[in-house]
Short mmCIF file of C-alpha atoms in Angstrom, two decimals:
data_model
loop_
_atom_site.label_atom_id
_atom_site.label_comp_id
_atom_site.label_asym_id
_atom_site.label_seq_id
_atom_site.Cartn_x
_atom_site.Cartn_y
_atom_site.Cartn_z
CA MET S 1 73.63 85.34 101.74
CA LYS S 2 76.45 84.36 99.40
CA THR S 3 79.92 85.29 100.63
CA ASP S 4 83.13 85.00 98.62
CA ILE S 5 86.41 85.79 100.37
CA LYS S 6 89.65 86.56 98.55
CA ASN S 7 93.06 86.85 100.20
CA ILE S 8 94.88 89.75 98.55
CA ASN S 9 97.98 89.25 100.75
CA ASP S 10 98.81 88.14 104.30
CA PHE S 11 96.65 90.86 105.82
CA THR S 12 94.28 92.18 103.13
CA ARG S 13 90.92 90.53 102.52
CA GLU S 14 88.24 91.21 99.94
CA VAL S 15 84.71 89.99 100.63
CA LYS S 16 82.02 89.95 97.93
CA LEU S 17 78.48 89.75 99.28
CA ASP S 18 75.33 88.88 97.38
CA ILE S 19 72.14 88.97 99.45
CA PRO S 20 68.88 87.59 97.95
CA TRP S 21 65.63 89.56 97.98
CA GLU S 22 63.92 87.30 100.53
CA THR S 23 66.69 88.16 103.01
CA ILE S 24 66.73 91.89 102.43
CA GLU S 25 62.97 92.48 101.98
CA PRO S 26 62.20 92.91 105.72
CA ASP S 27 65.04 95.44 106.02
CA PHE S 28 63.90 97.22 102.86
CA ASN S 29 60.40 97.56 104.32
CA ILE S 30 61.86 99.05 107.49
CA SER S 31 63.79 101.63 105.43
CA LEU S 32 60.65 102.34 103.42
CA LYS S 33 58.66 102.99 106.58
CA LYS S 34 61.42 105.21 107.99
CA PHE S 35 61.50 107.20 104.74
CA SER S 36 57.73 107.59 104.65
CA LYS S 37 57.79 109.31 108.05
CA LYS S 38 60.18 111.94 106.74
CA VAL S 39 58.56 112.74 103.38
CA LYS S 40 55.70 115.21 103.00
CA LEU S 41 53.02 114.94 100.31
CA PRO S 42 49.91 117.12 100.05
CA GLY S 43 46.84 115.20 101.27
CA PHE S 44 48.79 112.65 103.30
CA ARG S 45 49.96 112.56 106.89
CA PRO S 46 53.60 111.58 107.46
CA GLY S 47 53.88 107.80 107.53
CA LYS S 48 50.48 107.27 105.87
CA ILE S 49 51.49 107.63 102.22
CA PRO S 50 50.58 104.47 100.22
CA ARG S 51 53.53 102.21 99.43
CA ASP S 52 52.86 102.28 95.66
CA ARG S 53 52.85 106.07 95.66
CA LEU S 54 56.12 106.19 97.57
CA MET S 55 57.81 103.72 95.27
CA GLN S 56 56.55 105.52 92.20
CA GLN S 57 57.89 108.92 93.24
CA PHE S 58 60.81 108.18 95.55
CA GLN S 59 62.23 104.75 94.69
CA PRO S 60 65.84 106.02 94.13
CA ASN S 61 65.74 107.85 97.48
CA ILE S 62 64.32 104.81 99.28
CA LYS S 63 66.99 102.58 97.75
CA ALA S 64 69.67 104.99 98.96
CA GLN S 65 68.10 105.01 102.42
CA PHE S 66 68.07 101.20 102.49
CA MET S 67 71.70 100.87 101.41
CA ASP S 68 72.82 103.50 103.88
CA ASP S 69 70.96 101.73 106.69
CA ASN S 70 72.08 98.18 105.93
CA ILE S 71 75.35 97.91 104.05
CA TYR S 72 77.48 97.66 107.20
CA LYS S 73 74.90 95.43 108.87
CA TYR S 74 75.31 92.77 106.16
CA TYR S 75 79.07 93.29 106.10
CA LEU S 76 79.39 92.71 109.86
CA THR S 77 77.06 89.72 109.72
CA ALA S 78 79.28 88.14 107.06
CA LEU S 79 82.38 88.77 109.19
CA GLN S 80 80.74 87.14 112.22
CA GLN S 81 79.70 84.11 110.19
CA LYS S 82 83.24 83.68 108.84
CA GLU S 83 84.84 84.57 112.20
CA ILE S 84 86.90 87.37 110.66
CA VAL S 85 88.07 90.33 112.76
CA PRO S 86 89.05 93.44 110.74
CA VAL S 87 91.61 95.93 112.04
CA ASN S 88 90.35 98.90 110.01
CA GLN S 89 87.24 100.30 108.38
CA ALA S 90 86.34 98.56 105.13
CA GLU S 91 86.44 100.19 101.70
CA ILE S 92 83.05 99.53 100.06
CA SER S 93 82.82 99.29 96.26
CA ASP S 94 80.80 97.71 93.41
CA VAL S 95 77.50 98.39 95.13
CA HIS S 96 74.47 97.10 93.19
CA PHE S 97 70.88 97.01 94.40
CA HIS S 98 68.13 95.58 92.24
CA PHE S 99 64.68 95.97 93.76
CA GLY S 100 62.93 92.61 94.10
CA GLU S 101 66.09 90.71 93.14
CA HIS S 102 69.26 91.11 95.25
CA PHE S 103 71.78 93.44 96.85
CA SER S 104 75.54 93.02 96.28
CA PHE S 105 78.73 94.87 97.14
CA THR S 106 82.46 94.33 97.80
CA ALA S 107 84.26 95.14 101.06
CA LYS S 108 88.04 95.39 101.24
CA PHE S 109 89.72 95.53 104.65
CA GLU S 110 92.75 94.43 106.65
CA VAL S 111 93.12 91.76 109.30
CA GLU S 112 95.96 90.71 111.56
CA PRO S 113 98.48 88.91 109.32
CA ASP S 114 98.34 85.16 108.93
CA PHE S 115 101.70 83.67 109.91
CA GLN S 116 103.14 80.60 111.61
CA LEU S 117 105.57 80.52 114.50
CA PRO S 118 108.75 78.52 113.85
CA ARG S 119 109.35 75.14 115.39
CA PHE S 120 111.28 75.95 118.55
CA LYS S 121 114.53 74.08 119.06
CA ARG S 122 117.80 74.50 120.94
CA ASN S 123 120.27 77.18 119.81
CA MET S 124 117.88 78.57 117.20
CA PHE S 125 118.57 82.14 118.39
CA GLN S 126 122.10 83.58 118.37
CA VAL S 127 122.11 86.35 120.96
CA GLN S 128 124.59 88.28 123.04
CA ARG S 129 124.45 88.99 126.75
CA ASN S 130 126.67 91.82 127.94
CA LYS S 131 128.37 91.97 131.30
CA PHE S 132 129.35 95.55 131.99
CA ILE S 133 132.56 96.17 133.96
CA PRO S 134 132.29 99.58 135.71
CA ASP S 135 135.38 101.43 136.92
CA GLU S 136 136.33 104.21 139.31
CA GLN S 137 135.40 106.87 136.77
CA ASP S 138 131.78 105.69 136.85
CA ILE S 139 131.75 106.12 140.61
CA ASN S 140 133.39 109.55 140.39
CA ASP S 141 130.89 110.67 137.74
CA ALA S 142 127.95 109.46 139.85
CA VAL S 143 129.26 111.25 142.95
CA ASP S 144 129.76 114.42 140.89
CA GLN S 145 126.17 114.13 139.72
CA LEU S 146 125.07 113.97 143.36
CA ARG S 147 127.19 117.03 144.07
CA ARG S 148 125.61 118.93 141.16
CA SER S 149 122.12 118.05 142.38
CA HIS S 150 123.00 119.78 145.67
CA ALA S 151 125.06 122.61 144.20
CA ARG S 152 124.66 126.22 145.31
CA ILE S 153 124.24 128.64 142.41
CA GLU S 154 125.80 132.09 142.71
CA THR S 155 125.80 135.07 140.35
CA ILE S 156 129.25 136.05 139.02
CA GLU S 157 130.26 139.62 138.24
CA ASP S 158 133.96 139.23 137.38
CA GLY S 159 133.66 137.29 134.11
CA ALA S 160 132.59 133.82 133.00
CA LYS S 161 134.89 130.80 133.30
CA GLU S 162 134.63 127.35 131.72
CA LYS S 163 131.62 125.41 133.06
CA ASP S 164 129.82 128.62 134.11
CA PHE S 165 126.31 129.29 132.83
CA ILE S 166 125.44 132.41 130.82
CA LEU S 167 121.86 133.68 130.72
CA CYS S 168 121.60 135.73 127.56
CA ASP S 169 119.52 137.10 124.68
CA LEU S 170 120.41 135.75 121.23
CA GLN S 171 119.78 137.75 118.06
CA LYS S 172 120.20 135.88 114.79
CA LEU S 173 122.12 137.76 112.07
CA ASP S 174 122.19 137.47 108.30
CA ASP S 175 125.42 136.89 106.37
CA SER S 176 126.14 140.62 106.34
CA GLY S 177 125.75 140.89 110.12
CA VAL S 178 122.32 142.59 110.13
CA ALA S 179 119.76 141.45 112.69
CA ILE S 180 116.97 139.28 111.29
CA ILE S 181 113.56 140.54 112.45
CA GLY S 182 111.59 137.95 114.42
CA LYS S 183 114.69 135.88 115.21
CA LYS S 184 115.49 137.15 118.67
CA PHE S 185 115.53 134.52 121.42
CA GLU S 186 115.38 135.92 124.92
CA LYS S 187 116.71 134.44 128.17
CA GLN S 188 118.61 131.50 126.71
CA MET S 189 120.99 129.52 128.93
CA LEU S 190 124.41 128.48 127.57
CA LYS S 191 127.12 126.53 129.37
CA VAL S 192 130.64 127.74 128.66
CA GLY S 193 132.67 125.02 126.97
CA ASP S 194 129.85 122.51 126.52
CA GLY S 195 127.53 121.44 123.73
CA SER S 196 128.21 122.75 120.25
CA PHE S 197 131.09 125.02 121.27
CA THR S 198 134.52 124.57 119.74
CA ASP S 199 137.56 125.92 121.55
CA ASP S 200 137.25 129.07 119.44
CA GLN S 201 133.60 129.53 120.46
CA LYS S 202 134.43 128.83 124.09
CA ASP S 203 137.15 131.48 124.06
CA LYS S 204 134.53 134.04 122.95
CA LEU S 205 132.44 133.29 126.06
CA VAL S 206 135.19 133.14 128.68
CA GLY S 207 135.45 136.47 130.50
CA LEU S 208 131.98 137.76 129.52
CA LYS S 209 130.23 139.85 132.19
CA PRO S 210 126.61 141.04 132.61
CA GLY S 211 125.86 143.61 129.89
CA SER S 212 128.71 142.54 127.58
CA SER S 213 128.22 141.15 124.07
CA ALA S 214 129.85 138.63 121.74
CA ARG S 215 129.26 137.27 118.26
CA ILE S 216 129.07 133.47 118.10
CA GLU S 217 127.85 130.74 115.77
CA LEU S 218 125.14 128.24 116.69
CA PRO S 219 123.87 125.17 114.79
CA ASP S 220 120.76 125.55 112.65
CA ASN S 221 119.94 121.85 112.27
CA GLU S 222 119.92 118.72 114.42
CA GLU S 223 123.08 117.35 112.77
CA LYS S 224 124.86 120.60 113.75
CA THR S 225 126.40 120.81 110.29
CA VAL S 226 124.88 124.20 109.41
CA LYS S 227 125.67 127.16 111.64
CA SER S 228 124.46 130.76 111.70
CA PRO S 229 125.88 133.89 113.32
CA TYR S 230 124.23 135.31 116.47
CA GLU S 231 124.77 138.39 118.59
CA LEU S 232 124.85 137.35 122.23
CA LYS S 233 124.09 139.84 125.02
CA VAL S 234 124.77 138.67 128.57
CA ILE S 235 122.04 139.10 131.19
CA LYS S 236 123.90 137.35 133.98
CA VAL S 237 126.57 134.74 134.68
CA GLU S 238 125.98 131.90 137.15
CA ARG S 239 128.40 129.43 138.69
CA GLU S 240 127.80 126.11 140.39
CA ASN S 241 129.48 125.80 143.79
CA LEU S 242 129.65 122.07 144.43
CA PRO S 243 129.66 120.76 148.02
CA GLU S 244 132.76 119.00 149.30
CA VAL S 245 132.53 115.22 149.55
CA ASP S 246 132.77 114.82 153.32
CA ASN S 247 130.75 113.23 156.11
CA ASP S 248 128.26 116.12 156.14
CA PHE S 249 127.64 115.57 152.44
CA VAL S 250 127.20 111.82 153.02
CA LYS S 251 124.54 112.49 155.68
CA LEU S 252 122.78 114.85 153.30
CA ILE S 253 122.62 112.14 150.63
CA ASN S 254 121.75 109.23 152.92
CA PRO S 255 121.64 109.51 156.73
CA GLU S 256 122.05 105.73 157.02
CA LEU S 257 125.57 105.86 155.55
CA GLY S 258 128.45 106.47 157.93
CA SER S 259 131.36 107.60 155.76
CA VAL S 260 132.53 108.69 152.32
CA ASP S 261 133.72 105.13 151.72
CA ASP S 262 130.20 103.87 152.51
CA LEU S 263 128.79 106.39 150.02
CA ARG S 264 131.11 105.20 147.28
CA LYS S 265 130.22 101.56 147.97
CA ASP S 266 126.51 102.43 147.86
CA VAL S 267 127.00 104.32 144.59
CA GLN S 268 128.95 101.37 143.15
CA LYS S 269 126.14 98.99 144.11
CA LYS S 270 123.57 101.17 142.34
CA ILE S 271 125.81 101.47 139.28
CA ASN S 272 126.14 97.69 139.12
CA GLU S 273 122.36 97.29 139.42
CA ASN S 274 121.76 99.85 136.67
CA PHE S 275 124.19 98.16 134.29
CA GLU S 276 122.70 94.74 135.07
CA GLU S 277 119.26 96.09 134.22
CA ARG S 278 120.62 97.67 131.05
CA ALA S 279 122.20 94.34 130.05
CA ARG S 280 118.96 92.47 130.78
CA GLN S 281 116.86 94.83 128.67
CA ALA S 282 119.33 94.66 125.77
CA PHE S 283 119.42 90.85 125.92
CA GLU S 284 115.62 90.56 125.97
CA ARG S 285 115.31 93.01 123.11
CA GLU S 286 117.80 91.04 121.02
CA LEU S 287 115.98 87.80 121.87
CA SER S 288 112.60 89.14 120.78
CA ASP S 289 114.13 90.74 117.67
CA SER S 290 115.61 87.36 116.74
CA LEU S 291 112.16 85.76 116.82
CA ILE S 292 110.65 88.64 114.83
CA GLU S 293 113.31 88.13 112.17
CA LYS S 294 112.68 84.36 112.00
CA VAL S 295 108.91 84.75 111.66
CA GLY S 296 109.24 87.44 108.98
CA PHE S 297 105.96 89.09 108.03
CA ASP S 298 104.65 92.53 107.13
CA THR S 299 102.38 94.55 109.41
CA PRO S 300 99.05 95.88 108.10
CA PRO S 301 99.50 99.55 107.11
CA SER S 302 96.30 100.51 108.92
CA MET S 303 97.65 99.14 112.23
CA VAL S 304 100.92 101.01 111.75
CA ASP S 305 99.11 104.25 110.89
CA ASN S 306 96.84 103.94 113.92
CA TYR S 307 99.83 103.28 116.18
CA LEU S 308 101.71 106.27 114.74
CA ASN S 309 98.70 108.57 115.09
CA ASN S 310 98.55 107.73 118.80
CA ILE S 311 102.25 108.54 119.13
CA LEU S 312 101.73 111.79 117.24
CA GLU S 313 98.97 112.83 119.66
CA ASP S 314 101.27 112.09 122.61
CA VAL S 315 104.06 114.17 121.06
CA LYS S 316 101.63 117.07 120.50
CA LYS S 317 100.57 116.96 124.16
CA GLN S 318 104.18 116.89 125.33
CA ASN S 319 104.95 119.85 123.08
CA ASN S 320 102.29 121.98 124.82
CA GLY S 321 100.67 123.18 121.62
CA GLU S 322 103.90 124.31 119.97
CA PRO S 323 104.04 123.56 116.22
CA ILE S 324 105.81 120.34 115.20
CA ASP S 325 106.83 118.72 111.92
CA GLU S 326 104.21 115.96 111.90
CA GLU S 327 105.67 114.18 108.87
CA LYS S 328 109.09 114.08 110.50
CA VAL S 329 107.63 112.68 113.72
CA LEU S 330 105.76 109.95 111.83
CA GLU S 331 108.84 109.09 109.80
CA SER S 332 111.13 108.86 112.82
CA TYR S 333 108.76 106.62 114.80
CA ARG S 334 107.70 104.34 111.91
CA PRO S 335 110.49 101.71 112.30
CA SER S 336 109.79 101.26 116.02
CA ALA S 337 106.02 101.21 115.38
CA GLU S 338 106.40 98.40 112.85
CA ARG S 339 108.74 96.48 115.14
CA ASN S 340 106.50 96.83 118.21
CA LEU S 341 103.41 95.75 116.29
CA LYS S 342 105.21 92.66 114.99
CA TRP S 343 106.21 91.75 118.53
CA TYR S 344 102.65 92.35 119.75
CA LEU S 345 101.25 89.96 117.11
CA ILE S 346 103.91 87.29 117.69
CA ARG S 347 103.48 87.61 121.45
CA LYS S 348 99.72 87.19 121.08
CA LYS S 349 100.10 83.99 119.07
CA LEU S 350 102.83 82.65 121.36
CA ILE S 351 100.60 83.10 124.42
CA ILE S 352 97.88 81.00 122.79
CA GLN S 353 100.18 78.34 121.33
CA GLU S 354 102.23 77.78 124.48
CA GLN S 355 99.35 78.49 126.88
CA ILE S 356 101.27 81.18 128.73
CA ASN S 357 99.20 82.90 131.38
CA VAL S 358 99.33 84.58 134.76
CA GLU S 359 96.75 83.79 137.41
CA ARG S 360 95.20 86.31 139.76
CA LYS S 361 97.08 84.86 142.72
CA ASP S 362 100.38 85.37 140.86
CA VAL S 363 99.61 89.07 140.46
CA ASP S 364 98.74 89.31 144.15
CA VAL S 365 102.08 87.72 145.07
CA GLU S 366 103.93 90.20 142.84
CA ILE S 367 102.15 93.15 144.44
CA GLU S 368 103.03 91.85 147.92
CA SER S 369 106.64 91.55 146.77
CA LEU S 370 106.60 95.20 145.71
CA ILE S 371 105.22 96.16 149.11
CA SER S 372 107.90 94.15 150.94
CA ARG S 373 110.59 96.11 149.09
CA SER S 374 108.94 99.45 149.93
CA PRO S 375 107.03 98.94 153.20
CA ASN S 376 106.68 102.68 153.81
CA SER S 377 104.68 102.98 150.58
CA GLU S 378 102.23 100.13 151.24
CA LYS S 379 99.09 102.29 151.16
CA GLU S 380 100.10 104.00 147.92
CA ILE S 381 101.02 100.69 146.25
CA ARG S 382 97.74 99.02 147.23
CA ARG S 383 95.75 102.06 146.09
CA PHE S 384 97.63 102.14 142.77
CA TYR S 385 96.97 98.48 141.97
CA LYS S 386 93.30 98.67 142.88
CA LYS S 387 92.84 100.40 139.55
CA PRO S 388 92.15 97.66 136.94
CA SER S 389 94.35 99.24 134.26
CA ASN S 390 97.36 99.32 136.60
CA ARG S 391 96.74 95.74 137.66
CA GLN S 392 96.53 94.76 133.99
CA ARG S 393 99.86 96.46 133.38
CA ILE S 394 101.64 94.38 136.00
CA GLU S 395 99.96 91.24 134.63
CA ASP S 396 101.19 92.09 131.13
CA ASP S 397 104.73 92.60 132.48
CA MET S 398 104.60 89.18 134.15
CA VAL S 399 103.38 87.53 130.94
CA GLU S 400 106.18 89.24 129.02
CA LYS S 401 108.69 87.88 131.52
CA LYS S 402 107.32 84.35 131.07
CA ILE S 403 107.50 84.63 127.28
CA LEU S 404 111.14 85.75 127.37
CA GLU S 405 112.03 82.99 129.84
CA TYR S 406 110.43 80.50 127.46
CA LEU S 407 112.44 81.82 124.49
CA ASP S 408 115.66 81.92 126.53
CA GLN S 409 115.83 78.12 126.59
CA PHE S 410 116.18 78.10 122.78
CA ALA S 411 118.97 80.70 122.68
CA LYS S 412 122.66 80.18 122.12
CA VAL S 413 124.08 82.95 124.26
CA LYS S 414 127.43 84.61 123.78
CA GLU S 415 128.63 86.21 127.01
CA VAL S 416 130.58 89.43 126.36
CA GLU S 417 132.38 91.61 128.88
CA VAL S 418 132.11 95.32 128.15
CA ASN S 419 134.31 97.84 129.94
CA THR S 420 132.32 100.96 130.66
CA LYS S 421 135.28 103.14 129.65
CA ASP S 422 134.75 101.89 126.08
CA ILE S 423 131.14 103.01 125.95
CA ARG S 424 132.21 106.37 127.38
CA GLY S 425 134.32 106.77 124.24
CA GLU S 426 137.60 106.62 126.11
CA ASN S 427 140.69 104.87 124.77
CA LYS S 428 141.59 101.51 126.23
#
């Protein structure tokens, strides 16, 4: 079998195959026999028709049967011989079969891109590591969130105030104020003074009671630049009654804490841990992005499309059958799909080149560490990691950690302090 391979680009290959008659003859005879069992001729039992008679009457059909049976067989054989692994189904073209002579065709397909990792050296990556500086407002906000999670909701009859919730029906209107048929949205929840409401809009909601109405404007697009008029009819008004922050509240949140001061210290500790984790994730992302940029290659379109189709299926499931704009979903996720695939391919090559691996005993140690941090959940943790896919997940996470630790030694890191009030949008 003659095989000619052409590199169209970093990830596209074109293989031209030419198989001589002596190679294909046994397969042709098998296809001939298979065909003979399906054809019916007067005076002959299926499978007993003479070969000459079959070839005389049905040669084009037999040729088609042979090509259909064997084209991918020869294609896959050629790939195995050349140790090529495609990432998509091949496009077959230029098919030529000459009985008694040869069989030829061209297969075009994509492979993982051919690229080289850079030579790793000190300070080759310029990255930033943030150190977040929380303040009292962060603690207050976190405590308020705890209060809201334990709030008592009561129905209000004497008129809505700011921060109350209004359960209402919304009827969309045209420019002349006439209701648009099919555009009524029942039992919608609005918070007075929040979201898209300007002071003018908020003023229209303050004081509303069950049964009363108001005309407001709501955004018609995600950018909130286009607004349409709606007739709002109040069903009921609800108000959050937040618990006082006292010792009873502290015991409700965590019986092991003795005072409000202890609660605030515990909240501050968790805030610090959350910001440290946020800083770590951002640093690792910037580190991996720096390597992606240095390697610089394009991802095969078929891999990107397959990745995006999987995301699209997940979005459909999460949307519970509701219609979605598929093109918009694919467009919005494409940049991250391309980035994640590049990291996957670089990661794969880096593991081989630097011989990065995690042994079974390392995974066992990590699982025991998880158990030591949550001893009351030991049975659930052990049961969870008995499943091979879950065990593989923790192994992948450990490999990822090793890769990033390896890259860290080649990074020039700029330490930056970030006050949390700045990322809340407050003035310094």
